[in-house]
GROMACS .gro file of C-alpha atoms in nm:
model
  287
    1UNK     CA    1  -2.103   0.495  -4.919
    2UNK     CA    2  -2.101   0.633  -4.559
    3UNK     CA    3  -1.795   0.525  -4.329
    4UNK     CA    4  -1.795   0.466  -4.015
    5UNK     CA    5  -1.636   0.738  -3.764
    6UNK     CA    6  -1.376   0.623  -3.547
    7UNK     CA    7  -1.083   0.696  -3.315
    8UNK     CA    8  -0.725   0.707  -3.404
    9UNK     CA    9  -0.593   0.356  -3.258
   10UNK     CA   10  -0.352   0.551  -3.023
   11UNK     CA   11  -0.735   0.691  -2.845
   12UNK     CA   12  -0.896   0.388  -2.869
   13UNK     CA   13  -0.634   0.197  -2.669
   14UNK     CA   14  -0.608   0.446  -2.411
   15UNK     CA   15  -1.012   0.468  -2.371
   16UNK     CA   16  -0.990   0.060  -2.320
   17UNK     CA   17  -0.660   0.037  -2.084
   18UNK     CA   18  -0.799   0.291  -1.861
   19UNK     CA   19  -1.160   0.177  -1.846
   20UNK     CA   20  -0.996  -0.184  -1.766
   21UNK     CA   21  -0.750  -0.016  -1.475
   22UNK     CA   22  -1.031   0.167  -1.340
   23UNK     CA   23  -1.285  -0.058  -1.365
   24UNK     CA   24  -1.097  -0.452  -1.326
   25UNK     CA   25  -1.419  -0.651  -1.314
   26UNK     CA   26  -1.564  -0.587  -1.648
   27UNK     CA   27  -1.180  -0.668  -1.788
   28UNK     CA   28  -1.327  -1.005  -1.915
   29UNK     CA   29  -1.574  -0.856  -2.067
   30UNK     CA   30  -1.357  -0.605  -2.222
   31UNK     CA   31  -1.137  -0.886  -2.361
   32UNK     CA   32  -1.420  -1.015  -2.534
   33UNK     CA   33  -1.481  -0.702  -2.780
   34UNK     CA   34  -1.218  -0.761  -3.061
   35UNK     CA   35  -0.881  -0.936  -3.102
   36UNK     CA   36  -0.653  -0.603  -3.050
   37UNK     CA   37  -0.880  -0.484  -2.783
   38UNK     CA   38  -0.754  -0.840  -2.596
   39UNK     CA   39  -0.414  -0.740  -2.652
   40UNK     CA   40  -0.425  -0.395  -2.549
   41UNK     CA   41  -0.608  -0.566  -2.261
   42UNK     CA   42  -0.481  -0.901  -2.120
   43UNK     CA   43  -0.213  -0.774  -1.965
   44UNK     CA   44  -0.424  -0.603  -1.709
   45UNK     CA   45  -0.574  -0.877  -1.582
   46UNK     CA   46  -0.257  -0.898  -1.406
   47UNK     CA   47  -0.162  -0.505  -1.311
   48UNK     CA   48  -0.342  -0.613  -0.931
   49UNK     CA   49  -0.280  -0.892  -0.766
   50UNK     CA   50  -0.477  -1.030  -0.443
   51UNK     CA   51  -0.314  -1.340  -0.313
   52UNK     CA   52  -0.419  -1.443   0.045
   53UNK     CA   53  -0.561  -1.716   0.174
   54UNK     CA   54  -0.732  -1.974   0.196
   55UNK     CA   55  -0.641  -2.005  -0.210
   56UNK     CA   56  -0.277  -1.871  -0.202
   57UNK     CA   57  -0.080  -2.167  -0.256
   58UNK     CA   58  -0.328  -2.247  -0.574
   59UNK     CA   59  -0.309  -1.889  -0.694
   60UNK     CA   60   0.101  -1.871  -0.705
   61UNK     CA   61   0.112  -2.209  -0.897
   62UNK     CA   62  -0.142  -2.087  -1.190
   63UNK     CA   63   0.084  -1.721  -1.174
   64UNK     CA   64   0.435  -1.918  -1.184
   65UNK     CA   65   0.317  -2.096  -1.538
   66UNK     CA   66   0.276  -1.736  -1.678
   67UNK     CA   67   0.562  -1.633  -1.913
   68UNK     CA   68   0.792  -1.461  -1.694
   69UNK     CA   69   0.791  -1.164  -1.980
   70UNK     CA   70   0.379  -1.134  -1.919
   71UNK     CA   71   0.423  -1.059  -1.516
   72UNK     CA   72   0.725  -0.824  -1.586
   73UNK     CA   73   0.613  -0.659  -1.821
   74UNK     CA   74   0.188  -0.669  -1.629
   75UNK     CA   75   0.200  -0.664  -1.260
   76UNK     CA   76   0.253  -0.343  -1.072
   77UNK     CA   77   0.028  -0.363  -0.692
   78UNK     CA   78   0.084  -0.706  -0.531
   79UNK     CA   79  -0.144  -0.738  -0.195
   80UNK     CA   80   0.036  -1.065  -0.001
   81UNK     CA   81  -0.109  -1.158   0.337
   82UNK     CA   82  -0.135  -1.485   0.528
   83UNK     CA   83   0.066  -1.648   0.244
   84UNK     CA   84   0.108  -2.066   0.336
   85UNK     CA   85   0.440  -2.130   0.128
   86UNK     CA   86   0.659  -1.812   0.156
   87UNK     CA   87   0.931  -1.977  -0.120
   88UNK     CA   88   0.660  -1.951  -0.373
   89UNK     CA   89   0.572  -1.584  -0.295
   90UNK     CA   90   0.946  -1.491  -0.360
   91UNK     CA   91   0.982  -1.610  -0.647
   92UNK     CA   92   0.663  -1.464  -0.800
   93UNK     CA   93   0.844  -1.127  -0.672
   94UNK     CA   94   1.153  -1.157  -0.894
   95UNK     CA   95   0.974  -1.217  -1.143
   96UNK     CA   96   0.760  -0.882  -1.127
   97UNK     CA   97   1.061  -0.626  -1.118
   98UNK     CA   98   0.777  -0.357  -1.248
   99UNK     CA   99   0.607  -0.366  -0.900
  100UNK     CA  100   0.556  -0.016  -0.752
  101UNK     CA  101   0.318  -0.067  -0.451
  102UNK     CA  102   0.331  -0.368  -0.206
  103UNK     CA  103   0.190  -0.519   0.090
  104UNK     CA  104   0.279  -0.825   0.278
  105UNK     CA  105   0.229  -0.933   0.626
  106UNK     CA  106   0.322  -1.293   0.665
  107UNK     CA  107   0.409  -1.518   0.901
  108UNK     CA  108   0.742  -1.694   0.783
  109UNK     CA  109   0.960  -1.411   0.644
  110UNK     CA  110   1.296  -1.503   0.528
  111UNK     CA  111   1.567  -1.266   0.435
  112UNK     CA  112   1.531  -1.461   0.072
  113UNK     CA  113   1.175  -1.309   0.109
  114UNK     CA  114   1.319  -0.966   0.099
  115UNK     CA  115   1.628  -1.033  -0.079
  116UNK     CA  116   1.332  -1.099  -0.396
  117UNK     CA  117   1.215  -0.708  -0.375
  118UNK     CA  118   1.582  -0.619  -0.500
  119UNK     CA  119   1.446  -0.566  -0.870
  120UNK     CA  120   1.170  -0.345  -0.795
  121UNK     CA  121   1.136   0.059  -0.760
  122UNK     CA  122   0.912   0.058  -0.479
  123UNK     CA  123   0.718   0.368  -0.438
  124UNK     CA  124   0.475   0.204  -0.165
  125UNK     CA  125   0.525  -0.058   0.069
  126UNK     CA  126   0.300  -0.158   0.383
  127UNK     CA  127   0.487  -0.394   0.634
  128UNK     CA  128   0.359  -0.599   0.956
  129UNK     CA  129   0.609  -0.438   1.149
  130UNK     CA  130   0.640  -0.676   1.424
  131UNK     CA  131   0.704  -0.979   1.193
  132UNK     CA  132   0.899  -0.807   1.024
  133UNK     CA  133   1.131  -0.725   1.288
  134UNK     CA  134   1.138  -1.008   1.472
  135UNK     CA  135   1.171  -1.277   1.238
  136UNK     CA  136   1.441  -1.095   1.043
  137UNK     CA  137   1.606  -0.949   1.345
  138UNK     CA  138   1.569  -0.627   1.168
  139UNK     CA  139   1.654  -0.261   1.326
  140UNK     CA  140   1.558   0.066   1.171
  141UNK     CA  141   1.843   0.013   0.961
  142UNK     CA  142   1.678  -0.217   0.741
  143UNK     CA  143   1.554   0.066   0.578
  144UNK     CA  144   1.893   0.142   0.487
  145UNK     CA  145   1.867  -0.103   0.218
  146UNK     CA  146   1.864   0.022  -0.156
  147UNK     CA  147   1.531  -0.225  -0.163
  148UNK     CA  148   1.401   0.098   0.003
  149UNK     CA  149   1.549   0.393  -0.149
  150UNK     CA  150   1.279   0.475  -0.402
  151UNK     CA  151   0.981   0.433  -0.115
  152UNK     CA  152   0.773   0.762  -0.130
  153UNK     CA  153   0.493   0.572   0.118
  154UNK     CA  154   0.557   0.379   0.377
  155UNK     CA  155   0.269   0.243   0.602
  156UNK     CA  156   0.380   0.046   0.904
  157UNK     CA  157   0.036  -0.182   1.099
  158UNK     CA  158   0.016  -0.449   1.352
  159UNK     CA  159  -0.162  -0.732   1.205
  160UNK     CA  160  -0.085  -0.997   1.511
  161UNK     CA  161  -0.059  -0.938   1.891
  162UNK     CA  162   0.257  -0.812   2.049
  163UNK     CA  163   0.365  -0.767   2.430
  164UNK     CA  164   0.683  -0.591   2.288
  165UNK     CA  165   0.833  -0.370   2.020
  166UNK     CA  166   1.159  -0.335   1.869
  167UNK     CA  167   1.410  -0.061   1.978
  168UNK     CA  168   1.290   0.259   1.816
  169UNK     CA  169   1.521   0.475   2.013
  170UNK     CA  170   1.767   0.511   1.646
  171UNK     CA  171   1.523   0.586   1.385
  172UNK     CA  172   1.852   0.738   1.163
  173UNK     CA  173   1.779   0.407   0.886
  174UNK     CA  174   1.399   0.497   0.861
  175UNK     CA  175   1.556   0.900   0.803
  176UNK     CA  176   1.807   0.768   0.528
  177UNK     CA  177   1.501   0.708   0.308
  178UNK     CA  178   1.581   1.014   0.113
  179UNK     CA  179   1.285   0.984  -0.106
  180UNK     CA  180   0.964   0.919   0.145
  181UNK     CA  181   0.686   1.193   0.236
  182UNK     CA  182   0.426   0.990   0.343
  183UNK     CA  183   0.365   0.759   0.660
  184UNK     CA  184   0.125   0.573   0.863
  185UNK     CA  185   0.092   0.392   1.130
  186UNK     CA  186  -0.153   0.205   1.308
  187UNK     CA  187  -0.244   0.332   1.619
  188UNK     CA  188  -0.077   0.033   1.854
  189UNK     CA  189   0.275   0.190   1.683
  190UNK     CA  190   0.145   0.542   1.693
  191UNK     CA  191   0.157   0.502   2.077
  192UNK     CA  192   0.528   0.386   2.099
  193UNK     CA  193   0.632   0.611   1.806
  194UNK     CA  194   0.464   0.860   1.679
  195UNK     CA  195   0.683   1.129   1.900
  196UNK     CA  196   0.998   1.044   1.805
  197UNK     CA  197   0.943   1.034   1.423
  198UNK     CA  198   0.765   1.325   1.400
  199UNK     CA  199   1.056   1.508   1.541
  200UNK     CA  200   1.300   1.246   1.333
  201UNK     CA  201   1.116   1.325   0.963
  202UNK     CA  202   1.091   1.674   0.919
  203UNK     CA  203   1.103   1.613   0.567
  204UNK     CA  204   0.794   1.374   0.596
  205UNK     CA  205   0.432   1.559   0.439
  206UNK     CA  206   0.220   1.350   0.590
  207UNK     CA  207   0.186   1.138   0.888
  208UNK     CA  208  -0.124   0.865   0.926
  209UNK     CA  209  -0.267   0.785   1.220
  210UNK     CA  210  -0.483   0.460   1.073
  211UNK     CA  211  -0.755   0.275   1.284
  212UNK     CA  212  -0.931   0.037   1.029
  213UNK     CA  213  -1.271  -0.122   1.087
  214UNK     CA  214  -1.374   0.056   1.449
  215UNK     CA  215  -1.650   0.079   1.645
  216UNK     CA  216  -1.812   0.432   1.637
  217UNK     CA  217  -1.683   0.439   2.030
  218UNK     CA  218  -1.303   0.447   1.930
  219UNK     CA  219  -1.123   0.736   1.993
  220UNK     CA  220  -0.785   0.861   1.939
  221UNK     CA  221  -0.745   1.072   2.235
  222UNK     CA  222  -0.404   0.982   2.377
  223UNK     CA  223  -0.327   1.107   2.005
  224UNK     CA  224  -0.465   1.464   2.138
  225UNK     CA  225  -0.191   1.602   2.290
  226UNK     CA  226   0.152   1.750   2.230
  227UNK     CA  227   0.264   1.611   1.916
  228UNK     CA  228  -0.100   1.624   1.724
  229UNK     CA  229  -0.213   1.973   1.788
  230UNK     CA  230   0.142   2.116   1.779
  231UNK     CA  231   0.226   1.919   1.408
  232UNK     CA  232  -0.011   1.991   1.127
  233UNK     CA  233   0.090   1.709   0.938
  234UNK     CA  234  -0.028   1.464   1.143
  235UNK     CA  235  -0.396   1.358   1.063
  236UNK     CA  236  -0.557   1.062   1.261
  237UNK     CA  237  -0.820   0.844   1.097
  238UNK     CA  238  -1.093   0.638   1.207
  239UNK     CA  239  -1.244   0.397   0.927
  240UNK     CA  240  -1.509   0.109   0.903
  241UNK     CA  241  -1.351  -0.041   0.594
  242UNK     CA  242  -1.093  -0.277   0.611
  243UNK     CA  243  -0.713  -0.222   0.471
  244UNK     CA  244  -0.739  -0.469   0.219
  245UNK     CA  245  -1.058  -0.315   0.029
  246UNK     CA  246  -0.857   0.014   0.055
  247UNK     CA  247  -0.581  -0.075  -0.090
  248UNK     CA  248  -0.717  -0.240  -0.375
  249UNK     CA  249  -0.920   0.073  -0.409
  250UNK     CA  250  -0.572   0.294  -0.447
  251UNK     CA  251  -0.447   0.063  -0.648
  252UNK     CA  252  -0.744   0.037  -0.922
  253UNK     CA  253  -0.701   0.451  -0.934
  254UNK     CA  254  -0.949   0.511  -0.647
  255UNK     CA  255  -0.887   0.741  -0.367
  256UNK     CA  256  -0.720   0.570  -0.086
  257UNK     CA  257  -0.652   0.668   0.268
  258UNK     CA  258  -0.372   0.843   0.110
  259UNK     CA  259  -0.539   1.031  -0.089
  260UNK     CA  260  -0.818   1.085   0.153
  261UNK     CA  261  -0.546   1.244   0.427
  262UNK     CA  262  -0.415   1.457   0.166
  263UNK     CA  263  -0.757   1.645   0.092
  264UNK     CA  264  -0.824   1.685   0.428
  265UNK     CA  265  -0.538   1.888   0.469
  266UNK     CA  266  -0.544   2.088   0.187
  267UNK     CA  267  -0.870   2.144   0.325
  268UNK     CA  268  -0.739   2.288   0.651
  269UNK     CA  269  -0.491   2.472   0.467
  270UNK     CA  270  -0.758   2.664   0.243
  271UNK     CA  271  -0.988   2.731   0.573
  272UNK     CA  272  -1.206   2.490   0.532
  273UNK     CA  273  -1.148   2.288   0.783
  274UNK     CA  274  -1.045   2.406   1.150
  275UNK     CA  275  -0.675   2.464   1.186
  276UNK     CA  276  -0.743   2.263   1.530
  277UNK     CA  277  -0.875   1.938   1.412
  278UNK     CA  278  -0.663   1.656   1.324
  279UNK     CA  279  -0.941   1.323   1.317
  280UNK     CA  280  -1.129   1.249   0.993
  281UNK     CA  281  -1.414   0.981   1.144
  282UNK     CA  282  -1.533   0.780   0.875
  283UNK     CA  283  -1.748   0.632   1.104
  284UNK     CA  284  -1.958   0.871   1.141
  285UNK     CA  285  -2.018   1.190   0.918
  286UNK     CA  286  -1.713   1.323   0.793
  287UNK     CA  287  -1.543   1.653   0.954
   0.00000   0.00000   0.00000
């Protein structure tokens, strides 16, 4: 009698979990195949989570009847934005202590908001910087916080309209994070800031000049001078998709803007690309 070949179980699991991590919308599918597939599997419906609105409020009720052990021990990217009941995102947070990458711009931040991220090792966080100043009263020593000690990303956008910024004239909090190398900033910031920290974050790799969804038209050229062409770590992109679809991209194992930066200068550094250009226009053929 002829047997079957197949994989050692400790293969076959790994084949599943990363076709499910790579690939989220055939999870369900993938659930379907056999019972320990579904429990090599069911957790990752979970690793991602996209809660905005016009469904938030619906979305954190059916999470918060999850065993707390199930998030903990699942969730690792949580995406928050325009988020109706702000008590109910906090407490989804300390329940996921596993998280490694968050976003959040919201419009009712409490320091109970933040005080929830105390758990987590952060490795990536994007803020609404403006929100999240103002509402919390917040200097640049925020980031002195052990919330933010493990951040190796940072990205800092503008999702509402502004006349004003904070004080960025003491930028020693954002230089206590001992641990980052990578920041962006939306161009609005870039404008007030982008000097200053350059010359603040020596230690940074790369800094991210981000303008998301653009007409071809947009340019970056009060980004041309001094600080750009004299700092090859600063890279300046122009991109039709929106933040959201990147993100989930980077967080499903894709390559995000991250990730997209970092080629391009590895790029420059083997020659490939002019030492003298600094834009990659996704709008248009890429440079």
């Amino acid at each position: 009698m002829t047997t079957q070949p197949t994989f050692p179980p400790e293969l076959e699991r790994e084949i599943f979990e990363t076709t499910a991590i790579c690939y989220p919308d055939v999870i369900l599918t993938l659930l379907l195949v056999c019972r320990r597939v579904h429990v090599w599997i069911s957790p990752l419906l979970y690793r991602v989570l996209i809660i905005t609105a016009p469904r938030s409020t619906e979305v954190l009720a059916a999470l918060e009847s999850k065993p707390e052990i199930a998030l903990d021990n699942a969730v690792r990217h949580i995406f928050l934005h325009d988020i109706s009941r702000i008590e109910d995102s906090a407490i989804l947070l300390t329940r996921c202590t596993r998280v490694t990458s968050l976003s959040f711009g919201v419009a009712n931040l409490t320091p109970e908001f933040l005080h929830s991220l105390r758990l987590m090792h952060l490795r990536k966080l994007c803020i609404d910087v403006p929100y999240f100043a103002y509402r919390l009263g917040w200097s640049w020593n925020a980031f002195r916080h052990t919330n933010f000690s493990s951040l190796t990303h940072l990205a800092m956008f503008q999702e509402s309209v502004w006349n004003e910024y904070p004080d960025w004239s003491e930028l020693d909090g954002l230089a206590s994070l001992s641990s980052l190398t990578h920041l962006a900033l939306c161009p609005a910031l870039a404008n007030w800031i982008l000097h200053p920290v350059v010359k603040a974050l020596p230690c940074i790799v790369l800094f991210v000049v981000c303008a998301w969804n653009r007409p071809k038209e947009f340019t970056f050229a009060r980004y041309r001078l001094s600080v750009v062409e004299q700092d090859s770590r600063v890279v300046l992109m122009a991109m039709t998709s929106q933040y959201k679809e990147d993100w989930r991209r980077g967080s499903c194992g894709g390559d995000d803007f991250w990730v997209r930066a970092e080629m391009f200068l590895a790029r420059k550094r083997a020659g490939e690309v002019e030492a003298t250009c600094h834009l990659i226009d996704e709008t248009v053929e890429s440079i």
